[in-house]
């Protein structure tokens, strides 16, 4: 269904969690991030008791929408912290927090969030989220930990992690490239 059809259906059932989420996804696909964020917020609010994965994914997707808008770091961070508070045993929010801190050169925070996310990513089974949130698996967290570790003086640990990622993980091309480039530093 397109935006028009979902909007018509939502007019009949305005508190329908799935329809709000679907409309947010449709706006997101069109890069209409402010509209998408509004409907992700509705999905999170209406679904927090009945649809935990949609509510959690909505908080993460809102953060990504605000990231695309630019200069909304506090709002992005708050959305991610709400996601952590809501479902603290899932790894995706920790990854997004680690990545933000890495991009802001806040390496201790990056390392800490990556380590926390790895704890949950490697010890608990998680049902898949209803939407892609830039998280491809535990290797994303391990990559953030390795990058931060290099800047924190944990160079040997960092080197071992990058090599482990290359040897033992199927990764998206940008992560393979990132590992190879970082290993050149050694």
JSON list of C-alpha atoms in Angstrom, two decimals:
[
{"chain": "A", "resi": 1, "resn": "UNK", "atom": "CA", "xyz": [0.00, 0.00, 0.00]},
{"chain": "A", "resi": 2, "resn": "UNK", "atom": "CA", "xyz": [1.10, 3.52, -0.72]},
{"chain": "A", "resi": 3, "resn": "UNK", "atom": "CA", "xyz": [0.86, 6.62, 1.43]},
{"chain": "A", "resi": 4, "resn": "UNK", "atom": "CA", "xyz": [-2.62, 7.49, 0.18]},
{"chain": "A", "resi": 5, "resn": "UNK", "atom": "CA", "xyz": [-4.06, 4.03, 0.83]},
{"chain": "A", "resi": 6, "resn": "UNK", "atom": "CA", "xyz": [-2.49, 3.73, 4.27]},
{"chain": "A", "resi": 7, "resn": "UNK", "atom": "CA", "xyz": [-3.72, 7.21, 5.20]},
{"chain": "A", "resi": 8, "resn": "UNK", "atom": "CA", "xyz": [-7.29, 6.27, 4.23]},
{"chain": "A", "resi": 9, "resn": "UNK", "atom": "CA", "xyz": [-7.09, 3.06, 6.27]},
{"chain": "A", "resi": 10, "resn": "UNK", "atom": "CA", "xyz": [-5.57, 4.95, 9.20]},
{"chain": "A", "resi": 11, "resn": "UNK", "atom": "CA", "xyz": [-8.43, 7.48, 9.12]},
{"chain": "A", "resi": 12, "resn": "UNK", "atom": "CA", "xyz": [-10.76, 4.60, 9.99]},
{"chain": "A", "resi": 13, "resn": "UNK", "atom": "CA", "xyz": [-8.47, 3.18, 12.71]},
{"chain": "A", "resi": 14, "resn": "UNK", "atom": "CA", "xyz": [-6.22, 6.04, 13.93]},
{"chain": "A", "resi": 15, "resn": "UNK", "atom": "CA", "xyz": [-4.77, 4.07, 16.86]},
{"chain": "A", "resi": 16, "resn": "UNK", "atom": "CA", "xyz": [-3.82, 1.02, 14.79]},
{"chain": "A", "resi": 17, "resn": "UNK", "atom": "CA", "xyz": [-0.17, 0.39, 15.63]},
{"chain": "A", "resi": 18, "resn": "UNK", "atom": "CA", "xyz": [0.67, -1.45, 12.41]},
{"chain": "A", "resi": 19, "resn": "UNK", "atom": "CA", "xyz": [-0.96, 1.17, 10.17]},
{"chain": "A", "resi": 20, "resn": "UNK", "atom": "CA", "xyz": [0.89, 3.99, 11.93]},
{"chain": "A", "resi": 21, "resn": "UNK", "atom": "CA", "xyz": [4.13, 2.07, 11.53]},
{"chain": "A", "resi": 22, "resn": "UNK", "atom": "CA", "xyz": [3.40, 1.29, 7.88]},
{"chain": "A", "resi": 23, "resn": "UNK", "atom": "CA", "xyz": [2.68, 4.95, 7.14]},
{"chain": "A", "resi": 24, "resn": "UNK", "atom": "CA", "xyz": [5.90, 5.96, 8.89]},
{"chain": "A", "resi": 25, "resn": "UNK", "atom": "CA", "xyz": [7.83, 3.45, 6.77]},
{"chain": "A", "resi": 26, "resn": "UNK", "atom": "CA", "xyz": [6.17, 4.78, 3.59]},
{"chain": "A", "resi": 27, "resn": "UNK", "atom": "CA", "xyz": [7.13, 8.37, 4.44]},
{"chain": "A", "resi": 28, "resn": "UNK", "atom": "CA", "xyz": [10.62, 7.21, 5.42]},
{"chain": "A", "resi": 29, "resn": "UNK", "atom": "CA", "xyz": [11.04, 5.51, 2.04]},
{"chain": "A", "resi": 30, "resn": "UNK", "atom": "CA", "xyz": [10.14, 8.83, 0.37]},
{"chain": "A", "resi": 31, "resn": "UNK", "atom": "CA", "xyz": [12.73, 10.63, 2.56]},
{"chain": "A", "resi": 32, "resn": "UNK", "atom": "CA", "xyz": [9.97, 12.66, 4.21]},
{"chain": "A", "resi": 33, "resn": "UNK", "atom": "CA", "xyz": [11.65, 12.27, 7.57]},
{"chain": "A", "resi": 34, "resn": "UNK", "atom": "CA", "xyz": [9.62, 14.71, 9.66]},
{"chain": "A", "resi": 35, "resn": "UNK", "atom": "CA", "xyz": [6.36, 13.03, 8.65]},
{"chain": "A", "resi": 36, "resn": "UNK", "atom": "CA", "xyz": [7.89, 9.60, 9.15]},
{"chain": "A", "resi": 37, "resn": "UNK", "atom": "CA", "xyz": [9.10, 10.52, 12.64]},
{"chain": "A", "resi": 38, "resn": "UNK", "atom": "CA", "xyz": [5.61, 11.68, 13.60]},
{"chain": "A", "resi": 39, "resn": "UNK", "atom": "CA", "xyz": [4.06, 8.37, 12.64]},
{"chain": "A", "resi": 40, "resn": "UNK", "atom": "CA", "xyz": [6.88, 6.38, 14.24]},
{"chain": "A", "resi": 41, "resn": "UNK", "atom": "CA", "xyz": [6.12, 8.30, 17.42]},
{"chain": "A", "resi": 42, "resn": "UNK", "atom": "CA", "xyz": [2.43, 7.36, 17.16]},
{"chain": "A", "resi": 43, "resn": "UNK", "atom": "CA", "xyz": [3.33, 3.71, 16.57]},
{"chain": "A", "resi": 44, "resn": "UNK", "atom": "CA", "xyz": [5.64, 3.74, 19.60]},
{"chain": "A", "resi": 45, "resn": "UNK", "atom": "CA", "xyz": [3.04, 5.38, 21.82]},
{"chain": "A", "resi": 46, "resn": "UNK", "atom": "CA", "xyz": [0.13, 3.19, 20.74]},
{"chain": "A", "resi": 47, "resn": "UNK", "atom": "CA", "xyz": [2.18, 0.01, 20.68]},
{"chain": "A", "resi": 48, "resn": "UNK", "atom": "CA", "xyz": [4.25, 0.25, 23.84]},
{"chain": "A", "resi": 49, "resn": "UNK", "atom": "CA", "xyz": [2.04, -2.23, 25.73]},
{"chain": "A", "resi": 50, "resn": "UNK", "atom": "CA", "xyz": [0.91, -4.46, 22.88]},
{"chain": "A", "resi": 51, "resn": "UNK", "atom": "CA", "xyz": [3.57, -4.37, 20.15]},
{"chain": "A", "resi": 52, "resn": "UNK", "atom": "CA", "xyz": [6.99, -4.12, 21.82]},
{"chain": "A", "resi": 53, "resn": "UNK", "atom": "CA", "xyz": [9.06, -4.81, 18.69]},
{"chain": "A", "resi": 54, "resn": "UNK", "atom": "CA", "xyz": [7.20, -2.19, 16.68]},
{"chain": "A", "resi": 55, "resn": "UNK", "atom": "CA", "xyz": [7.48, 0.32, 19.53]},
{"chain": "A", "resi": 56, "resn": "UNK", "atom": "CA", "xyz": [11.21, -0.34, 19.91]},
{"chain": "A", "resi": 57, "resn": "UNK", "atom": "CA", "xyz": [11.86, -0.24, 16.16]},
{"chain": "A", "resi": 58, "resn": "UNK", "atom": "CA", "xyz": [9.86, 2.98, 15.96]},
{"chain": "A", "resi": 59, "resn": "UNK", "atom": "CA", "xyz": [12.08, 4.66, 18.52]},
{"chain": "A", "resi": 60, "resn": "UNK", "atom": "CA", "xyz": [15.17, 3.58, 16.57]},
{"chain": "A", "resi": 61, "resn": "UNK", "atom": "CA", "xyz": [13.68, 4.65, 13.25]},
{"chain": "A", "resi": 62, "resn": "UNK", "atom": "CA", "xyz": [12.77, 8.05, 14.73]},
{"chain": "A", "resi": 63, "resn": "UNK", "atom": "CA", "xyz": [16.40, 8.48, 15.76]},
{"chain": "A", "resi": 64, "resn": "UNK", "atom": "CA", "xyz": [17.50, 7.64, 12.23]},
{"chain": "A", "resi": 65, "resn": "UNK", "atom": "CA", "xyz": [14.99, 10.11, 10.78]},
{"chain": "A", "resi": 66, "resn": "UNK", "atom": "CA", "xyz": [16.35, 12.90, 13.00]},
{"chain": "A", "resi": 67, "resn": "UNK", "atom": "CA", "xyz": [19.89, 11.89, 12.03]},
{"chain": "A", "resi": 68, "resn": "UNK", "atom": "CA", "xyz": [18.98, 12.47, 8.38]},
{"chain": "A", "resi": 69, "resn": "UNK", "atom": "CA", "xyz": [17.59, 15.90, 9.28]},
{"chain": "A", "resi": 70, "resn": "UNK", "atom": "CA", "xyz": [20.95, 16.90, 10.73]},
{"chain": "A", "resi": 71, "resn": "UNK", "atom": "CA", "xyz": [21.83, 18.96, 13.80]},
{"chain": "A", "resi": 72, "resn": "UNK", "atom": "CA", "xyz": [19.38, 17.03, 16.03]},
{"chain": "A", "resi": 73, "resn": "UNK", "atom": "CA", "xyz": [21.93, 15.14, 18.12]},
{"chain": "A", "resi": 74, "resn": "UNK", "atom": "CA", "xyz": [20.12, 15.61, 21.44]},
{"chain": "A", "resi": 75, "resn": "UNK", "atom": "CA", "xyz": [16.83, 14.37, 19.96]},
{"chain": "A", "resi": 76, "resn": "UNK", "atom": "CA", "xyz": [18.56, 11.38, 18.34]},
{"chain": "A", "resi": 77, "resn": "UNK", "atom": "CA", "xyz": [20.29, 10.51, 21.60]},
{"chain": "A", "resi": 78, "resn": "UNK", "atom": "CA", "xyz": [17.05, 10.82, 23.58]},
{"chain": "A", "resi": 79, "resn": "UNK", "atom": "CA", "xyz": [15.20, 8.50, 21.18]},
{"chain": "A", "resi": 80, "resn": "UNK", "atom": "CA", "xyz": [17.95, 5.92, 21.51]},
{"chain": "A", "resi": 81, "resn": "UNK", "atom": "CA", "xyz": [18.04, 6.16, 25.29]},
{"chain": "A", "resi": 82, "resn": "UNK", "atom": "CA", "xyz": [14.25, 5.67, 25.33]},
{"chain": "A", "resi": 83, "resn": "UNK", "atom": "CA", "xyz": [14.75, 2.52, 23.25]},
{"chain": "A", "resi": 84, "resn": "UNK", "atom": "CA", "xyz": [17.40, 1.23, 25.69]},
{"chain": "A", "resi": 85, "resn": "UNK", "atom": "CA", "xyz": [15.11, 1.92, 28.63]},
{"chain": "A", "resi": 86, "resn": "UNK", "atom": "CA", "xyz": [12.19, 0.21, 26.88]},
{"chain": "A", "resi": 87, "resn": "UNK", "atom": "CA", "xyz": [13.98, -3.01, 25.78]},
{"chain": "A", "resi": 88, "resn": "UNK", "atom": "CA", "xyz": [17.40, -2.94, 27.44]},
{"chain": "A", "resi": 89, "resn": "UNK", "atom": "CA", "xyz": [18.31, -6.50, 26.42]},
{"chain": "A", "resi": 90, "resn": "UNK", "atom": "CA", "xyz": [18.33, -5.82, 22.65]},
{"chain": "A", "resi": 91, "resn": "UNK", "atom": "CA", "xyz": [21.58, -4.81, 20.90]},
{"chain": "A", "resi": 92, "resn": "UNK", "atom": "CA", "xyz": [20.38, -2.42, 18.17]},
{"chain": "A", "resi": 93, "resn": "UNK", "atom": "CA", "xyz": [20.08, 0.75, 20.26]},
{"chain": "A", "resi": 94, "resn": "UNK", "atom": "CA", "xyz": [23.49, 0.13, 21.81]},
{"chain": "A", "resi": 95, "resn": "UNK", "atom": "CA", "xyz": [24.97, -0.12, 18.32]},
{"chain": "A", "resi": 96, "resn": "UNK", "atom": "CA", "xyz": [23.39, 3.16, 17.20]},
{"chain": "A", "resi": 97, "resn": "UNK", "atom": "CA", "xyz": [24.60, 4.85, 20.39]},
{"chain": "A", "resi": 98, "resn": "UNK", "atom": "CA", "xyz": [28.11, 3.48, 19.90]},
{"chain": "A", "resi": 99, "resn": "UNK", "atom": "CA", "xyz": [28.15, 4.67, 16.29]},
{"chain": "A", "resi": 100, "resn": "UNK", "atom": "CA", "xyz": [27.03, 8.18, 17.26]},
{"chain": "A", "resi": 101, "resn": "UNK", "atom": "CA", "xyz": [29.76, 8.42, 19.89]},
{"chain": "A", "resi": 102, "resn": "UNK", "atom": "CA", "xyz": [32.36, 7.07, 17.47]},
{"chain": "A", "resi": 103, "resn": "UNK", "atom": "CA", "xyz": [31.38, 9.67, 14.87]},
{"chain": "A", "resi": 104, "resn": "UNK", "atom": "CA", "xyz": [31.59, 12.37, 17.56]},
{"chain": "A", "resi": 105, "resn": "UNK", "atom": "CA", "xyz": [35.05, 11.11, 18.62]},
{"chain": "A", "resi": 106, "resn": "UNK", "atom": "CA", "xyz": [33.72, 10.18, 22.07]},
{"chain": "A", "resi": 107, "resn": "UNK", "atom": "CA", "xyz": [35.59, 6.91, 22.14]},
{"chain": "A", "resi": 108, "resn": "UNK", "atom": "CA", "xyz": [35.08, 5.81, 25.74]},
{"chain": "A", "resi": 109, "resn": "UNK", "atom": "CA", "xyz": [31.30, 6.13, 25.35]},
{"chain": "A", "resi": 110, "resn": "UNK", "atom": "CA", "xyz": [31.51, 4.31, 22.01]},
{"chain": "A", "resi": 111, "resn": "UNK", "atom": "CA", "xyz": [33.52, 1.48, 23.53]},
{"chain": "A", "resi": 112, "resn": "UNK", "atom": "CA", "xyz": [31.17, 1.19, 26.50]},
{"chain": "A", "resi": 113, "resn": "UNK", "atom": "CA", "xyz": [27.97, 1.06, 24.44]},
{"chain": "A", "resi": 114, "resn": "UNK", "atom": "CA", "xyz": [29.54, -1.41, 22.01]},
{"chain": "A", "resi": 115, "resn": "UNK", "atom": "CA", "xyz": [30.55, -3.65, 24.91]},
{"chain": "A", "resi": 116, "resn": "UNK", "atom": "CA", "xyz": [27.05, -3.46, 26.42]},
{"chain": "A", "resi": 117, "resn": "UNK", "atom": "CA", "xyz": [25.46, -4.27, 23.08]},
{"chain": "A", "resi": 118, "resn": "UNK", "atom": "CA", "xyz": [27.78, -7.21, 22.54]},
{"chain": "A", "resi": 119, "resn": "UNK", "atom": "CA", "xyz": [26.69, -8.62, 25.88]},
{"chain": "A", "resi": 120, "resn": "UNK", "atom": "CA", "xyz": [23.11, -8.86, 24.62]},
{"chain": "A", "resi": 121, "resn": "UNK", "atom": "CA", "xyz": [23.92, -9.63, 20.99]},
{"chain": "A", "resi": 122, "resn": "UNK", "atom": "CA", "xyz": [25.95, -12.71, 21.81]},
{"chain": "A", "resi": 123, "resn": "UNK", "atom": "CA", "xyz": [24.05, -14.15, 24.79]},
{"chain": "A", "resi": 124, "resn": "UNK", "atom": "CA", "xyz": [20.38, -13.76, 23.90]},
{"chain": "A", "resi": 125, "resn": "UNK", "atom": "CA", "xyz": [18.21, -14.80, 20.96]},
{"chain": "A", "resi": 126, "resn": "UNK", "atom": "CA", "xyz": [16.28, -11.87, 19.49]},
{"chain": "A", "resi": 127, "resn": "UNK", "atom": "CA", "xyz": [13.29, -11.94, 17.18]},
{"chain": "A", "resi": 128, "resn": "UNK", "atom": "CA", "xyz": [13.96, -9.81, 14.12]},
{"chain": "A", "resi": 129, "resn": "UNK", "atom": "CA", "xyz": [12.71, -6.24, 14.13]},
{"chain": "A", "resi": 130, "resn": "UNK", "atom": "CA", "xyz": [9.96, -5.26, 11.69]},
{"chain": "A", "resi": 131, "resn": "UNK", "atom": "CA", "xyz": [12.27, -2.75, 9.96]},
{"chain": "A", "resi": 132, "resn": "UNK", "atom": "CA", "xyz": [15.93, -2.32, 9.11]},
{"chain": "A", "resi": 133, "resn": "UNK", "atom": "CA", "xyz": [17.73, -0.03, 11.57]},
{"chain": "A", "resi": 134, "resn": "UNK", "atom": "CA", "xyz": [21.32, -0.08, 10.20]},
{"chain": "A", "resi": 135, "resn": "UNK", "atom": "CA", "xyz": [22.21, -3.03, 12.44]},
{"chain": "A", "resi": 136, "resn": "UNK", "atom": "CA", "xyz": [23.46, -6.11, 10.61]},
{"chain": "A", "resi": 137, "resn": "UNK", "atom": "CA", "xyz": [24.44, -8.24, 13.58]},
{"chain": "A", "resi": 138, "resn": "UNK", "atom": "CA", "xyz": [26.96, -8.45, 16.38]},
{"chain": "A", "resi": 139, "resn": "UNK", "atom": "CA", "xyz": [29.85, -7.70, 14.04]},
{"chain": "A", "resi": 140, "resn": "UNK", "atom": "CA", "xyz": [28.64, -4.08, 13.86]},
{"chain": "A", "resi": 141, "resn": "UNK", "atom": "CA", "xyz": [29.14, -3.73, 17.60]},
{"chain": "A", "resi": 142, "resn": "UNK", "atom": "CA", "xyz": [32.49, -5.51, 17.46]},
{"chain": "A", "resi": 143, "resn": "UNK", "atom": "CA", "xyz": [33.61, -3.11, 14.73]},
{"chain": "A", "resi": 144, "resn": "UNK", "atom": "CA", "xyz": [32.65, -0.08, 16.85]},
{"chain": "A", "resi": 145, "resn": "UNK", "atom": "CA", "xyz": [34.48, -1.59, 19.83]},
{"chain": "A", "resi": 146, "resn": "UNK", "atom": "CA", "xyz": [37.60, -2.13, 17.69]},
{"chain": "A", "resi": 147, "resn": "UNK", "atom": "CA", "xyz": [37.57, 1.43, 16.34]},
{"chain": "A", "resi": 148, "resn": "UNK", "atom": "CA", "xyz": [37.09, 2.94, 19.79]},
{"chain": "A", "resi": 149, "resn": "UNK", "atom": "CA", "xyz": [39.67, 0.61, 21.29]},
{"chain": "A", "resi": 150, "resn": "UNK", "atom": "CA", "xyz": [42.33, 1.88, 18.89]},
{"chain": "A", "resi": 151, "resn": "UNK", "atom": "CA", "xyz": [41.70, 5.47, 20.02]},
{"chain": "A", "resi": 152, "resn": "UNK", "atom": "CA", "xyz": [41.68, 4.45, 23.69]},
{"chain": "A", "resi": 153, "resn": "UNK", "atom": "CA", "xyz": [45.14, 2.89, 23.52]},
{"chain": "A", "resi": 154, "resn": "UNK", "atom": "CA", "xyz": [43.88, -0.69, 23.28]},
{"chain": "A", "resi": 155, "resn": "UNK", "atom": "CA", "xyz": [45.70, -1.18, 20.01]},
{"chain": "A", "resi": 156, "resn": "UNK", "atom": "CA", "xyz": [46.44, -4.90, 20.38]},
{"chain": "A", "resi": 157, "resn": "UNK", "atom": "CA", "xyz": [42.83, -5.66, 21.30]},
{"chain": "A", "resi": 158, "resn": "UNK", "atom": "CA", "xyz": [41.69, -3.52, 18.38]},
{"chain": "A", "resi": 159, "resn": "UNK", "atom": "CA", "xyz": [43.96, -5.35, 15.95]},
{"chain": "A", "resi": 160, "resn": "UNK", "atom": "CA", "xyz": [42.73, -8.75, 17.19]},
{"chain": "A", "resi": 161, "resn": "UNK", "atom": "CA", "xyz": [39.10, -7.66, 16.82]},
{"chain": "A", "resi": 162, "resn": "UNK", "atom": "CA", "xyz": [39.55, -6.36, 13.27]},
{"chain": "A", "resi": 163, "resn": "UNK", "atom": "CA", "xyz": [41.32, -9.57, 12.26]},
{"chain": "A", "resi": 164, "resn": "UNK", "atom": "CA", "xyz": [38.64, -11.69, 13.97]},
{"chain": "A", "resi": 165, "resn": "UNK", "atom": "CA", "xyz": [35.95, -9.80, 12.07]},
{"chain": "A", "resi": 166, "resn": "UNK", "atom": "CA", "xyz": [37.65, -10.48, 8.75]},
{"chain": "A", "resi": 167, "resn": "UNK", "atom": "CA", "xyz": [38.32, -14.14, 9.55]},
{"chain": "A", "resi": 168, "resn": "UNK", "atom": "CA", "xyz": [35.05, -15.19, 11.15]},
{"chain": "A", "resi": 169, "resn": "UNK", "atom": "CA", "xyz": [32.21, -12.96, 9.94]},
{"chain": "A", "resi": 170, "resn": "UNK", "atom": "CA", "xyz": [30.23, -12.43, 6.79]},
{"chain": "A", "resi": 171, "resn": "UNK", "atom": "CA", "xyz": [30.02, -8.64, 6.73]},
{"chain": "A", "resi": 172, "resn": "UNK", "atom": "CA", "xyz": [28.60, -5.88, 4.60]},
{"chain": "A", "resi": 173, "resn": "UNK", "atom": "CA", "xyz": [31.24, -4.51, 2.20]},
{"chain": "A", "resi": 174, "resn": "UNK", "atom": "CA", "xyz": [31.67, -1.24, 4.08]},
{"chain": "A", "resi": 175, "resn": "UNK", "atom": "CA", "xyz": [32.68, -3.17, 7.21]},
{"chain": "A", "resi": 176, "resn": "UNK", "atom": "CA", "xyz": [35.18, -5.32, 5.32]},
{"chain": "A", "resi": 177, "resn": "UNK", "atom": "CA", "xyz": [36.65, -2.15, 3.82]},
{"chain": "A", "resi": 178, "resn": "UNK", "atom": "CA", "xyz": [36.72, -0.49, 7.27]},
{"chain": "A", "resi": 179, "resn": "UNK", "atom": "CA", "xyz": [38.51, -3.47, 8.84]},
{"chain": "A", "resi": 180, "resn": "UNK", "atom": "CA", "xyz": [41.11, -3.59, 6.09]},
{"chain": "A", "resi": 181, "resn": "UNK", "atom": "CA", "xyz": [41.74, 0.17, 6.28]},
{"chain": "A", "resi": 182, "resn": "UNK", "atom": "CA", "xyz": [42.07, 0.07, 10.06]},
{"chain": "A", "resi": 183, "resn": "UNK", "atom": "CA", "xyz": [44.46, -2.88, 9.94]},
{"chain": "A", "resi": 184, "resn": "UNK", "atom": "CA", "xyz": [46.74, -0.81, 7.69]},
{"chain": "A", "resi": 185, "resn": "UNK", "atom": "CA", "xyz": [47.30, 1.45, 10.69]},
{"chain": "A", "resi": 186, "resn": "UNK", "atom": "CA", "xyz": [49.17, -1.35, 12.42]}
]
